[in-house]
Amino acid sequence: MRGQEQGGQNELSGTVHGPAVQAQAVYGGIHIQPPAPKEAPRPRPPWQLPPPTRITDRTTELRLLERQRRRSGGAGHHTLVAVSGLGGVGKTALALAWLHALRADFPDGQLYADLGAQSPGGPTDPGEVIGRFLRALGVPAAQVPAGLAERAALYRSLTSQQRLVVLLDDAASAAQVRPLLPGGTGVTAVTSRWRMPGLTVDGCHSVQLEPLGVEEAVELLAATLADGRVDAQPEQARALVELCAGLPLAVRVAGARLAARPRRGITTMVRALTEEHDRLEGLAIDGDHNVRAALDLTYQELPPEAARLYRLLGLHPGTEFGDAVAIAALARPDPAPTDPAPTGAGAPPAPARSAPAATSPGAARTRALLDLLHEANLLTDAEEDRHRFHDLVRLHAAAKAVQDEPPWERAAALRRIADHYLATATAAEWAVDPQHRTLPRDHGPGPVLTEEFGAGPEAALDWQERELPNLMAVLRLARTVFPTVTWQLADALWPLFLRRKFYAEWRAAHDEGLAAAEGLGDTAAQCRMLTSGGVGELGMGCHERALAMFERAARQFRADGNALGHARTLNYRGLAHQRLGRLDEAARYFTRAAETLPGVGDVRAGGLARLNLADVALARRRPTEAARHAAVAQATLREAGDTYNAARASVLLGRAHLARDEPDLAESHLSPALTALRAMSAAYETARTLHALAELAEHRADPTTARAHYTEALTLYGTAGRATSPDARTARSRLESLPDQ
């Protein structure tokens, strides 16, 4: 910057980097400060409630619900109500009608969860539901705690000052519901086929929903038909709704069937339903005889292909699914096998005969059949291109699969569904982390149909996260029928678990995978589950458990004569000892790993061992030793194409130079590393780099720059779920000790 003084005014010219203000004349002192960091935008409120459906004559129940809300809300308490009743009686429809009407009074959003009491895979884990709720409320996945108790505590804290509506649909028990109750003064509605006396201690008000009266059910039938047949045949309409037992689901199903046949009289439906009811008396679902009869009649009138799709979809273990699942379920086996695609370091383990479901033969026809199932009220929309069964309809579809599909056809369809998830999850794994050593995948006779999830690693991770409830359901179900799918799905979810920290699912998946691998006697799969699962245990702070898993894997590798696998466990065991504070023991393991791994074929892992040695040397205040190890690690990892870990090595090298009072050399490594890690959205490592740059600024007596770097580092530590880590505590302490500006 150059200046020339004229008449008491300073005229300045030159090159300015960063924010600038242009002025013709400046009087007095000049103060330049960096711009204040932008405040993170507040997350948008979640609006998760499904669309409302038509209800008829529920005025009394709606008034009761609203009276309870006003009574509880007026006292400053949370409103908790449980709506119970027979399957198909309209519990969810009533709750939705009430809660949607409250939107203006509860501006902080609406949360929804299907708790899966009728799901084939069993009720949904409350921890998984809270995890989804926390993410919907703006908590980054990396900051979601691992355990149920911690998740529930964070959930209550976040919602304590919010006015939220929560719908917990199809609950199995009070114990499942209780952790999901938010704080604040909002409203929570629970629906269940069972009464919930256990929630009374939580201040719950119970509403038992009874079937519609005859006149109200006739009104619903007339609204469903939307033509003049009910007025023309009032007695037959009354007889029909009586056969439906006043259950709105049955009335809507019967009405949909009649609507599809505009020339058919109601009398014909009454006669058919009466005969079907008598014949199926012993096949009722939990006593819902007439619903079952109505569903059976609807099923019988489906075209053969639609009926087959309906019953095969009943095999799906999750609560909702996309088009690709239906396409896979209905696909015909390949006429002849082909050789599997090659696997190895240069290509992902691709399934044999894999193809995108969206462009496979029969995809368009399957979508048309899905439309037929929606028109028959057998499916409902979950979101765009996703579908959901009513719980009774799902049970009915599964029963029809047992009744009308041979066992081998059921097994083949279920395997195609499982293979669809496995193949797509593996493709996502490859897109996110191509350097991960993926083990081969086993698939059934095919075809193996995959789903497209968009371009780039973030889209792949988003797909894995969206499908995680289904992936976990398939993983659990497959353990008894296709055990290879169980451990291979757990393996494919590695990048999601590593980057978005779904710790509860991480542990559950690897526990299931390990049990499946043990049942198969597959020691290679067992070791993968132990090492990958152990990394998750380290992330949860369960260091002793992780060490035990790594040591078990080491023993198995040695027994199998697998020198490479055994050598890789040296790094894992060293990490566990490092986390336990045993730095000398950790250094011994890392040294052995650095010496052994290149000789058994894994130069890159040897470079990682050198990186770990540099980290330990810094902790032991040996900066010269740390610089030596970090330089070797940096060169090795760059040559291996591992840009992420090469940048980590650069950070360690910069920290070592700073410890040796070499600030310029430190900056020459830290600044390029920061640029590289920012581009990878690596929050934790970016935070550590900023932390080091803040210390460098302090060394240069530049508290303004140090403060900016520490502030951003603390934000990123929080984003990475490390807000209470030793690194974050140190950064916060040093920030607070800086002199005031």
XYZ file of C-alpha atoms in Angstrom:
741
model
C 0.000 0.000 0.000
C 1.382 3.358 -0.969
C 0.282 6.708 0.534
C 0.781 10.377 -0.307
C -0.076 13.126 2.186
C -1.926 16.174 0.805
C -3.566 18.862 2.931
C -4.103 16.617 5.965
C -5.818 13.948 3.908
C -4.430 10.515 3.079
C -4.980 9.279 -0.471
C -4.248 5.545 -0.554
C -3.835 3.248 -3.501
C -2.613 -0.283 -3.966
C -3.738 -3.867 -4.018
C -6.076 -5.035 -1.289
C -6.791 -8.666 -0.531
C -10.016 -9.511 1.280
C -12.825 -7.123 2.297
C -12.206 -3.497 1.263
C -13.821 -0.062 1.664
C -13.163 2.642 -0.956
C -13.163 6.237 0.316
C -12.064 9.543 -1.218
C -10.841 10.983 2.059
C -10.205 9.417 5.446
C -9.863 11.406 8.680
C -8.508 10.142 11.960
C -7.362 6.634 12.853
C -8.011 3.658 10.624
C -9.180 0.407 12.227
C -9.431 -2.727 10.113
C -11.026 -5.874 11.498
C -11.839 -9.173 9.844
C -15.509 -9.658 9.098
C -17.523 -11.339 11.808
C -18.095 -15.008 11.079
C -21.427 -15.669 9.494
C -23.991 -17.101 11.845
C -24.993 -20.575 10.794
C -28.450 -20.505 9.242
C -31.163 -21.890 11.446
C -32.405 -25.207 10.094
C -35.824 -25.139 8.498
C -38.562 -26.635 10.676
C -39.386 -30.229 9.759
C -42.869 -30.840 8.347
C -42.976 -34.643 8.280
C -46.644 -35.503 8.799
C -48.145 -37.532 5.942
C -51.005 -35.874 4.060
C -54.404 -36.054 5.786
C -57.070 -38.458 4.544
C -60.832 -38.022 4.607
C -62.528 -38.853 7.900
C -66.241 -39.137 8.597
C -68.081 -38.323 11.824
C -65.156 -38.089 14.208
C -66.394 -34.805 15.646
C -66.703 -36.176 19.181
C -63.199 -37.602 19.183
C -61.697 -34.434 17.682
C -63.401 -32.305 20.337
C -62.078 -34.627 23.050
C -58.533 -34.385 21.700
C -58.711 -30.613 21.454
C -60.173 -30.320 24.956
C -57.280 -32.342 26.349
C -54.796 -30.166 24.466
C -56.232 -26.924 25.748
C -56.341 -28.269 29.284
C -52.710 -29.451 29.210
C -51.361 -26.557 27.149
C -53.127 -24.016 29.294
C -51.271 -25.377 32.311
C -47.962 -25.036 30.471
C -47.490 -28.775 30.050
C -46.890 -31.021 27.085
C -50.005 -32.708 25.656
C -49.729 -36.485 25.264
C -52.620 -38.514 23.842
C -52.870 -42.144 22.777
C -55.429 -43.170 20.155
C -56.078 -46.908 20.184
C -58.458 -49.196 18.356
C -58.838 -52.019 15.892
C -56.651 -52.194 12.827
C -58.258 -50.210 10.022
C -60.524 -48.202 12.338
C -58.917 -44.901 11.312
C -56.560 -44.092 14.198
C -53.905 -42.528 12.012
C -56.465 -40.651 9.913
C -57.980 -39.129 13.062
C -54.585 -38.138 14.456
C -53.544 -36.557 11.157
C -56.787 -34.587 10.839
C -56.302 -33.184 14.346
C -52.574 -32.475 14.124
C -52.679 -30.849 10.675
C -55.239 -28.393 12.016
C -52.740 -27.333 14.707
C -49.944 -26.285 12.356
C -50.371 -22.552 12.889
C -50.111 -22.984 16.673
C -46.904 -25.031 16.498
C -44.473 -23.199 14.197
C -41.381 -25.238 15.116
C -42.453 -28.188 13.002
C -43.974 -31.648 12.865
C -42.144 -34.932 13.425
C -43.447 -38.314 12.309
C -42.322 -41.894 12.886
C -43.840 -45.253 12.032
C -42.901 -47.380 15.052
C -43.591 -50.594 13.160
C -45.574 -52.648 15.680
C -46.902 -54.709 12.750
C -43.630 -54.769 10.808
C -42.264 -58.231 9.913
C -38.884 -57.118 11.215
C -40.289 -56.170 14.609
C -40.891 -52.794 16.248
C -38.554 -49.948 15.335
C -35.709 -49.249 17.764
C -36.401 -45.971 19.642
C -32.735 -45.005 19.290
C -33.003 -45.111 15.513
C -36.135 -42.935 15.624
C -34.523 -40.338 17.900
C -31.519 -40.269 15.593
C -33.774 -39.411 12.665
C -35.606 -36.785 14.746
C -32.347 -35.132 15.810
C -31.139 -34.915 12.228
C -34.499 -33.475 11.155
C -34.104 -30.821 13.855
C -30.763 -29.760 12.394
C -28.267 -31.829 14.399
C -25.472 -32.991 12.064
C -25.247 -36.779 11.889
C -21.743 -36.649 13.362
C -23.103 -34.972 16.504
C -25.862 -37.519 17.184
C -24.799 -39.451 20.324
C -24.306 -43.202 20.122
C -26.422 -44.387 23.060
C -30.186 -44.210 23.526
C -29.971 -42.381 26.856
C -27.708 -39.658 25.444
C -29.833 -39.320 22.315
C -33.004 -38.985 24.385
C -31.374 -36.367 26.631
C -30.217 -34.296 23.646
C -33.659 -34.640 22.028
C -35.421 -33.388 25.167
C -32.949 -30.512 25.501
C -33.391 -29.409 21.886
C -37.170 -29.503 22.093
C -37.509 -27.988 25.573
C -38.052 -24.498 24.129
C -39.876 -25.543 20.976
C -43.553 -25.881 20.111
C -43.609 -29.111 18.132
C -46.168 -31.640 16.995
C -45.062 -35.300 17.078
C -46.975 -38.296 15.698
C -45.768 -41.738 16.822
C -47.707 -44.116 14.603
C -48.320 -47.847 15.210
C -46.614 -48.076 18.596
C -45.869 -51.456 20.128
C -45.563 -50.503 23.812
C -45.258 -47.654 26.289
C -41.565 -48.533 26.714
C -40.989 -47.933 23.008
C -42.813 -44.572 23.133
C -41.389 -43.079 26.326
C -37.884 -42.138 25.050
C -39.512 -40.401 22.059
C -41.481 -37.881 24.100
C -40.083 -34.366 23.505
C -39.693 -31.496 25.918
C -41.484 -28.205 25.503
C -45.183 -27.491 25.427
C -46.081 -29.182 22.167
C -48.352 -32.098 21.313
C -47.512 -35.781 20.938
C -50.052 -38.223 19.558
C -49.509 -41.992 19.748
C -51.523 -44.506 17.731
C -51.619 -48.188 18.539
C -53.814 -51.231 18.137
C -53.354 -51.756 21.861
C -54.281 -49.571 24.794
C -51.315 -47.869 26.466
C -51.985 -47.809 30.240
C -48.244 -47.579 30.859
C -48.252 -44.023 29.513
C -50.709 -42.853 32.163
C -47.800 -42.059 34.483
C -46.531 -39.695 31.757
C -49.774 -37.737 31.809
C -51.233 -39.480 28.777
C -54.912 -39.119 27.843
C -56.363 -42.178 26.108
C -58.916 -42.143 23.316
C -60.405 -45.461 22.242
C -61.586 -45.211 18.644
C -64.592 -47.320 17.779
C -65.771 -48.317 14.290
C -68.058 -45.958 12.425
C -71.777 -46.135 12.858
C -73.780 -47.409 9.890
C -74.886 -43.988 8.690
C -71.391 -42.528 8.968
C -69.905 -45.519 7.164
C -72.484 -45.118 4.385
C -71.454 -41.456 4.104
C -67.805 -42.519 3.721
C -68.800 -45.093 1.088
C -70.708 -42.436 -0.851
C -67.714 -40.079 -0.718
C -65.425 -42.856 -1.933
C -67.706 -43.793 -4.830
C -68.582 -40.201 -5.756
C -71.507 -41.344 -7.907
C -75.213 -42.026 -7.347
C -75.135 -45.722 -6.463
C -75.413 -45.235 -2.697
C -78.492 -43.023 -3.123
C -79.954 -45.491 -5.609
C -79.342 -48.546 -3.405
C -79.436 -47.318 0.221
C -80.304 -50.684 1.772
C -77.562 -52.490 -0.134
C -75.124 -49.743 0.910
C -76.062 -50.281 4.547
C -75.587 -54.025 4.193
C -72.170 -53.495 2.617
C -70.820 -51.231 5.361
C -72.177 -53.611 7.995
C -70.113 -56.368 6.402
C -67.143 -53.975 6.650
C -67.799 -53.745 10.403
C -67.672 -49.966 10.230
C -63.914 -50.017 9.676
C -62.939 -47.084 7.422
C -60.169 -49.107 5.782
C -62.591 -51.835 4.738
C -65.190 -49.291 3.569
C -62.600 -47.470 1.443
C -61.308 -50.721 -0.039
C -64.825 -51.856 -0.932
C -65.637 -48.408 -2.315
C -62.485 -48.379 -4.438
C -63.438 -51.714 -5.942
C -66.900 -50.470 -6.774
C -65.524 -47.228 -8.190
C -63.381 -49.255 -10.570
C -66.549 -51.028 -11.826
C -69.073 -48.235 -12.434
C -71.705 -50.612 -13.900
C -71.577 -53.040 -11.006
C -74.399 -52.827 -8.469
C -73.730 -52.746 -4.742
C -75.818 -55.919 -4.390
C -73.203 -57.940 -6.265
C -70.494 -56.711 -3.900
C -72.620 -57.546 -0.855
C -73.201 -61.101 -2.109
C -69.530 -61.670 -2.887
C -68.318 -60.202 0.383
C -70.771 -62.317 2.375
C -69.533 -65.500 0.718
C -65.891 -64.491 1.121
C -66.399 -63.605 4.777
C -67.839 -67.009 5.553
C -65.076 -68.844 3.676
C -62.259 -66.901 5.369
C -63.614 -67.009 8.909
C -60.641 -69.028 10.133
C -58.072 -66.857 8.341
C -58.758 -63.552 10.089
C -55.939 -61.220 11.115
C -56.289 -60.586 14.847
C -60.059 -60.935 14.565
C -60.483 -58.352 11.777
C -62.612 -60.779 9.745
C -64.309 -58.294 7.471
C -61.176 -56.358 6.633
C -59.549 -59.608 5.600
C -62.530 -60.546 3.485
C -62.577 -57.152 1.766
C -58.850 -57.338 1.074
C -59.208 -60.834 -0.320
C -61.916 -59.749 -2.706
C -59.819 -56.822 -3.867
C -56.867 -59.149 -4.316
C -58.930 -61.565 -6.398
C -59.908 -58.814 -8.815
C -56.348 -57.674 -9.426
C -54.775 -58.641 -12.760
C -52.465 -61.645 -12.248
C -49.291 -59.579 -12.553
C -50.529 -56.981 -10.073
C -51.566 -59.716 -7.639
C -48.099 -61.276 -7.896
C -46.405 -57.940 -7.271
C -48.689 -57.333 -4.285
C -47.852 -60.597 -2.575
C -44.124 -60.387 -3.344
C -43.960 -56.884 -1.888
C -45.391 -58.387 1.289
C -41.983 -60.064 1.716
C -40.200 -56.703 2.016
C -39.084 -56.313 5.653
C -39.118 -52.503 5.804
C -42.007 -50.100 6.275
C -41.639 -48.320 2.926
C -39.870 -48.878 -0.378
C -39.096 -47.297 -3.727
C -39.910 -48.255 -7.292
C -36.618 -50.141 -7.659
C -37.598 -52.635 -4.944
C -40.833 -53.439 -6.762
C -38.982 -53.846 -10.059
C -36.500 -56.214 -8.406
C -39.235 -58.211 -6.670
C -41.096 -58.815 -9.927
C -38.051 -59.414 -12.134
C -37.691 -62.747 -13.893
C -34.516 -64.806 -13.377
C -31.806 -64.451 -15.996
C -32.007 -67.109 -18.707
C -28.335 -68.000 -18.372
C -25.564 -67.129 -15.926
C -22.687 -64.913 -16.879
C -19.262 -64.507 -15.362
C -19.025 -62.079 -12.447
C -17.500 -58.702 -13.091
C -13.852 -58.458 -12.041
C -13.025 -57.284 -8.551
C -9.886 -55.922 -6.997
C -8.103 -52.661 -6.339
C -9.022 -51.221 -9.743
C -12.757 -51.883 -9.772
C -15.630 -52.188 -7.286
C -17.007 -55.647 -6.542
C -19.831 -55.481 -9.063
C -22.607 -58.073 -8.945
C -23.016 -60.479 -11.819
C -25.726 -59.474 -14.292
C -26.281 -56.141 -12.515
C -28.307 -53.434 -14.223
C -30.105 -50.220 -13.249
C -33.629 -51.063 -12.150
C -35.066 -47.933 -13.805
C -34.099 -49.072 -17.318
C -34.434 -52.825 -16.895
C -36.978 -54.842 -18.903
C -40.346 -54.656 -17.223
C -39.649 -51.424 -15.296
C -42.413 -49.466 -17.012
C -44.862 -52.344 -16.570
C -44.014 -52.601 -12.859
C -44.714 -48.894 -12.362
C -48.080 -49.340 -14.040
C -48.833 -52.225 -11.676
C -47.865 -50.065 -8.705
C -50.400 -47.510 -9.912
C -53.047 -50.252 -9.923
C -52.217 -51.151 -6.323
C -52.570 -47.496 -5.340
C -55.895 -47.247 -7.111
C -57.108 -50.285 -5.178
C -56.099 -48.575 -1.892
C -53.610 -51.352 -1.238
C -50.648 -48.948 -1.268
C -50.276 -45.385 -0.027
C -47.724 -42.743 -0.988
C -44.807 -42.197 1.360
C -43.093 -39.583 -0.843
C -42.195 -39.276 -4.513
C -41.668 -42.742 -6.024
C -41.940 -44.372 -2.586
C -44.741 -46.533 -1.285
C -46.097 -47.816 2.005
C -48.461 -50.592 3.087
C -51.074 -50.129 5.785
C -50.078 -52.572 8.526
C -53.065 -54.886 7.917
C -52.507 -54.770 4.180
C -48.850 -55.724 4.643
C -49.857 -58.724 6.742
C -52.444 -59.663 4.141
C -49.904 -59.423 1.310
C -47.427 -61.567 3.238
C -50.124 -64.155 3.930
C -51.004 -64.258 0.230
C -47.350 -64.795 -0.601
C -47.309 -67.863 1.654
C -50.616 -69.065 0.235
C -50.071 -68.449 -3.487
C -46.297 -68.497 -4.057
C -44.208 -71.686 -3.930
C -41.452 -71.566 -1.286
C -38.703 -71.359 -3.902
C -40.407 -68.379 -5.590
C -40.695 -66.563 -2.265
C -37.045 -67.243 -1.495
C -35.947 -66.076 -4.965
C -37.962 -62.836 -4.730
C -36.669 -62.069 -1.248
C -33.123 -62.703 -2.488
C -33.634 -60.291 -5.398
C -34.829 -57.639 -2.932
C -31.827 -58.264 -0.672
C -29.435 -58.259 -3.640
C -30.898 -54.959 -4.818
C -30.000 -53.332 -1.512
C -26.609 -55.040 -1.304
C -25.567 -54.137 -4.851
C -26.701 -50.516 -4.566
C -25.090 -50.093 -1.149
C -21.844 -51.499 -2.559
C -21.967 -49.110 -5.515
C -22.454 -46.249 -3.051
C -19.536 -47.528 -0.986
C -17.316 -47.487 -4.060
C -18.442 -43.970 -5.008
C -17.540 -42.632 -1.568
C -14.396 -44.588 -0.734
C -12.796 -46.362 -3.711
C -9.668 -47.075 -1.664
C -11.562 -49.162 0.867
C -10.605 -52.800 0.379
C -14.056 -54.191 -0.382
C -14.409 -57.947 -0.056
C -16.183 -59.881 -2.850
C -19.966 -59.895 -2.861
C -22.178 -62.944 -3.251
C -25.533 -62.708 -5.047
C -28.375 -65.006 -5.926
C -29.308 -66.174 -9.431
C -30.395 -62.648 -10.369
C -31.157 -60.425 -11.973
C -29.404 -58.012 -9.615
C -30.984 -54.590 -10.076
C -29.467 -51.430 -8.637
C -30.868 -47.994 -7.914
C -29.347 -44.780 -9.233
C -28.497 -42.295 -6.503
C -26.982 -39.371 -8.405
C -23.432 -38.298 -9.020
C -20.758 -37.849 -6.388
C -19.996 -39.195 -2.937
C -22.522 -36.984 -1.113
C -25.388 -38.370 -3.212
C -24.180 -41.904 -2.473
C -24.058 -41.192 1.258
C -27.507 -39.584 1.106
C -28.901 -42.759 -0.480
C -27.362 -44.955 2.207
C -28.724 -42.682 4.936
C -32.241 -42.541 3.468
C -32.356 -46.313 3.083
C -30.670 -47.095 6.403
C -33.875 -48.350 8.124
C -34.508 -50.698 5.175
C -30.863 -51.760 4.994
C -30.886 -52.618 8.692
C -34.179 -54.523 8.327
C -32.794 -56.552 5.399
C -29.545 -57.131 7.258
C -31.366 -58.540 10.290
C -33.797 -60.660 8.284
C -31.053 -62.067 6.039
C -29.083 -63.510 8.943
C -31.294 -66.610 9.070
C -31.845 -67.023 5.323
C -28.955 -65.351 3.449
C -26.204 -64.867 6.070
C -23.670 -63.663 3.504
C -25.952 -60.703 2.784
C -25.889 -59.748 6.471
C -22.144 -59.309 6.853
C -21.689 -57.938 3.325
C -24.342 -55.254 3.884
C -22.624 -54.281 7.138
C -19.368 -54.039 5.186
C -20.947 -51.917 2.432
C -22.204 -49.396 5.010
C -18.642 -48.600 6.131
C -18.422 -45.118 4.518
C -21.786 -44.032 5.950
C -20.844 -45.161 9.432
C -17.370 -43.621 9.212
C -18.447 -40.224 7.891
C -21.893 -39.675 9.387
C -21.362 -41.467 12.688
C -24.489 -43.633 12.985
C -22.872 -45.347 15.947
C -25.882 -47.333 17.200
C -26.488 -48.797 13.746
C -22.722 -49.271 13.269
C -22.547 -51.511 16.334
C -25.794 -53.358 15.596
C -24.851 -54.056 11.972
C -21.412 -55.411 12.847
C -22.771 -57.507 15.717
C -25.252 -59.091 13.292
C -22.569 -59.415 10.629
C -20.146 -61.084 13.004
C -22.789 -63.579 14.122
C -23.612 -64.367 10.476
C -19.938 -64.812 9.582
C -19.439 -67.098 12.590
C -22.398 -69.207 11.505
C -20.847 -69.533 8.047
C -17.413 -70.333 9.423
C -16.034 -67.537 7.227
C -13.003 -66.307 9.142
C -12.132 -63.578 6.612
C -15.612 -62.090 7.067
C -15.313 -62.439 10.844
C -12.062 -60.466 10.828
C -13.609 -57.735 8.675
C -16.535 -57.396 11.076
C -14.145 -57.291 14.037
C -11.815 -54.647 12.600
C -14.491 -52.396 11.032
C -16.720 -52.816 14.068
C -13.782 -52.057 16.340
C -13.203 -48.723 14.608
C -16.798 -47.849 15.458
C -16.179 -48.791 19.090
C -13.193 -46.413 19.127
C -15.478 -43.651 17.854
C -17.934 -44.364 20.671
C -15.134 -44.191 23.247
C -15.308 -47.935 24.006
C -11.557 -48.354 23.664
C -11.159 -51.559 25.681
C -13.934 -53.255 23.707
C -12.295 -52.115 20.465
C -8.914 -53.458 21.563
C -10.442 -56.839 22.399
C -12.020 -56.997 18.919
C -8.736 -56.077 17.197
C -6.811 -58.661 19.214
C -9.359 -61.363 18.377
C -8.999 -60.509 14.686
C -5.201 -60.688 15.018
C -5.402 -64.169 16.535
C -7.698 -65.336 13.742
C -5.454 -63.905 11.013
C -2.470 -65.663 12.570
C -4.369 -68.953 12.771
C -5.325 -68.607 9.103
C -1.736 -67.869 8.093
C -2.791 -64.437 6.792
C 0.343 -62.344 7.332
C -1.102 -59.261 5.624
C -4.272 -59.283 7.691
C -2.323 -59.788 10.896
C 0.024 -56.922 10.028
C -2.905 -54.583 9.430
C -4.212 -55.240 12.938
C -0.987 -53.750 14.304
C -2.220 -50.307 13.285
C -5.668 -50.949 14.783
C -4.245 -52.182 18.074
C -1.878 -49.238 18.210
C -4.814 -46.833 17.806
C -6.653 -48.492 20.691
C -3.606 -48.219 22.965
C -3.150 -44.586 21.896
C -6.757 -43.779 22.833
C -6.209 -45.514 26.166
C -3.240 -43.224 26.855
C -0.631 -45.966 26.521
C 1.675 -44.054 24.205
C 4.744 -46.285 24.585
C 2.693 -49.390 23.772
C 1.034 -47.604 20.849
C 4.430 -46.590 19.467
C 5.628 -50.204 19.593
C 2.621 -51.389 17.567
C 2.949 -48.590 15.017
C 6.679 -49.255 14.609
C 6.042 -52.942 13.935
C 3.319 -52.003 11.457
C 5.559 -49.542 9.608
C 8.308 -52.143 9.333
C 6.094 -55.123 8.447
C 3.339 -53.860 6.141
C 5.420 -52.851 3.078
C 7.047 -56.288 3.080
C 3.691 -58.108 2.974
C 2.231 -55.992 0.179
C 0.540 -52.933 1.728
C 2.792 -49.911 1.337
C -0.062 -47.484 1.926
C -0.916 -49.018 5.321
C 2.770 -48.744 6.170
C 2.509 -45.030 5.419
C -0.476 -44.782 7.759
C 1.594 -46.421 10.484
C 4.267 -43.732 9.972
C 1.547 -41.082 10.233
C 0.389 -42.596 13.531
C 3.988 -42.666 14.791
C 4.297 -38.951 14.046
C 1.153 -38.268 16.048
C 2.450 -40.243 19.029
C 5.872 -38.552 18.821
C 4.220 -35.131 19.022
C 2.230 -36.245 22.055
C 5.531 -37.372 23.639
C 7.086 -33.962 22.842
C 9.578 -35.321 20.313
C 9.109 -32.939 17.376
C 12.234 -33.987 15.437
C 11.133 -37.616 15.506
C 7.605 -36.541 14.564
C 8.863 -34.541 11.563
C 10.877 -37.513 10.324
C 7.914 -39.905 10.479
C 5.468 -37.353 9.023
C 7.728 -36.626 6.031
C 7.995 -40.345 5.183
C 4.215 -40.766 5.618
C 3.489 -37.764 3.414
C 5.646 -39.053 0.554
C 4.321 -42.620 0.826
C 0.673 -41.621 0.907
C 1.017 -39.168 -1.965
C 2.575 -41.872 -4.093
C -0.274 -44.223 -3.165
C -2.831 -41.600 -4.304
C -4.262 -41.183 -0.801
C -4.682 -37.403 -0.838
C -6.736 -37.312 2.359
C -4.161 -39.020 4.562
C -1.298 -37.242 2.775
C -2.909 -33.964 3.879
C -3.148 -35.317 7.440
C 0.578 -36.086 7.293
C 1.225 -32.508 6.139
C -0.629 -31.203 9.187
C 1.516 -33.310 11.499
C 4.630 -32.127 9.683
C 3.537 -28.514 10.130
C 2.873 -29.052 13.834
C 6.289 -30.660 14.242
C 8.027 -27.668 12.628
C 6.054 -25.297 14.834
C 7.178 -27.256 17.909
C 10.750 -26.843 16.661
C 10.259 -23.040 16.418
C 10.231 -23.081 12.605
C 7.076 -21.049 11.845
C 7.698 -20.471 8.141
C 8.239 -24.183 7.483
C 5.141 -24.924 9.567
C 3.015 -22.581 7.445
C 4.368 -24.093 4.209
C 2.793 -27.417 5.191
C -0.312 -26.267 7.068
C -1.739 -23.863 4.492
C -1.827 -26.351 1.550
C -3.216 -29.022 3.887
C -6.048 -26.693 4.926
C -6.982 -26.088 1.280
C -6.976 -29.820 0.519
C -9.009 -30.828 3.572
C -11.593 -28.074 3.072
C -12.181 -29.380 -0.464
C -12.893 -32.852 0.963
C -15.388 -31.536 3.571
C -13.292 -33.324 6.219
C -14.609 -31.403 9.228
C -12.498 -32.916 12.003
C -9.164 -32.810 10.174
C -9.919 -29.297 8.913
C -10.573 -28.268 12.522
C -7.220 -29.742 13.630
C -5.457 -27.845 10.829
C -7.102 -24.545 11.815
C -6.168 -25.314 15.418
C -2.508 -25.635 14.380
C -2.681 -22.435 12.314
C -4.160 -20.627 15.327
C -1.191 -21.761 17.423
C 1.099 -20.531 14.636
C -0.630 -17.128 14.740
C -0.152 -16.994 18.523
C 3.531 -17.797 18.000
C 3.711 -14.796 15.666
C 1.909 -12.548 18.195
C -1.161 -12.218 15.946
C -4.125 -12.700 18.307
C -6.685 -11.499 15.744
C -5.845 -14.281 13.290
C -5.535 -16.785 16.135
C -9.007 -15.892 17.400
C -10.561 -16.343 13.942
C -8.889 -19.732 13.465
C -9.817 -21.016 16.939
C -13.430 -19.905 16.485
C -13.795 -21.711 13.173
C -11.985 -24.771 14.526
C -14.440 -25.031 17.427
C -17.378 -24.845 15.029
C -15.942 -27.681 12.943
C -15.107 -29.784 15.998
C -18.800 -29.565 16.821
C -19.827 -30.445 13.259
C -17.622 -33.545 13.461
C -19.171 -34.631 16.766
C -15.978 -33.810 18.703
C -17.160 -30.737 20.612
C -16.043 -32.251 23.932
C -12.842 -33.893 22.681
C -9.465 -32.982 24.235
C -8.565 -31.069 21.053
C -11.747 -28.994 21.282
C -11.244 -28.330 24.993
C -7.686 -27.136 24.325
C -8.833 -24.856 21.494
C -11.562 -23.348 23.674
C -9.133 -22.770 26.550
C -6.566 -21.053 24.307
C -9.259 -18.915 22.676
C -10.449 -17.727 26.083
C -6.875 -16.892 27.111
C -6.258 -14.589 24.134
C -6.030 -10.873 24.959
C -9.127 -8.797 24.279
C -9.238 -6.983 20.956
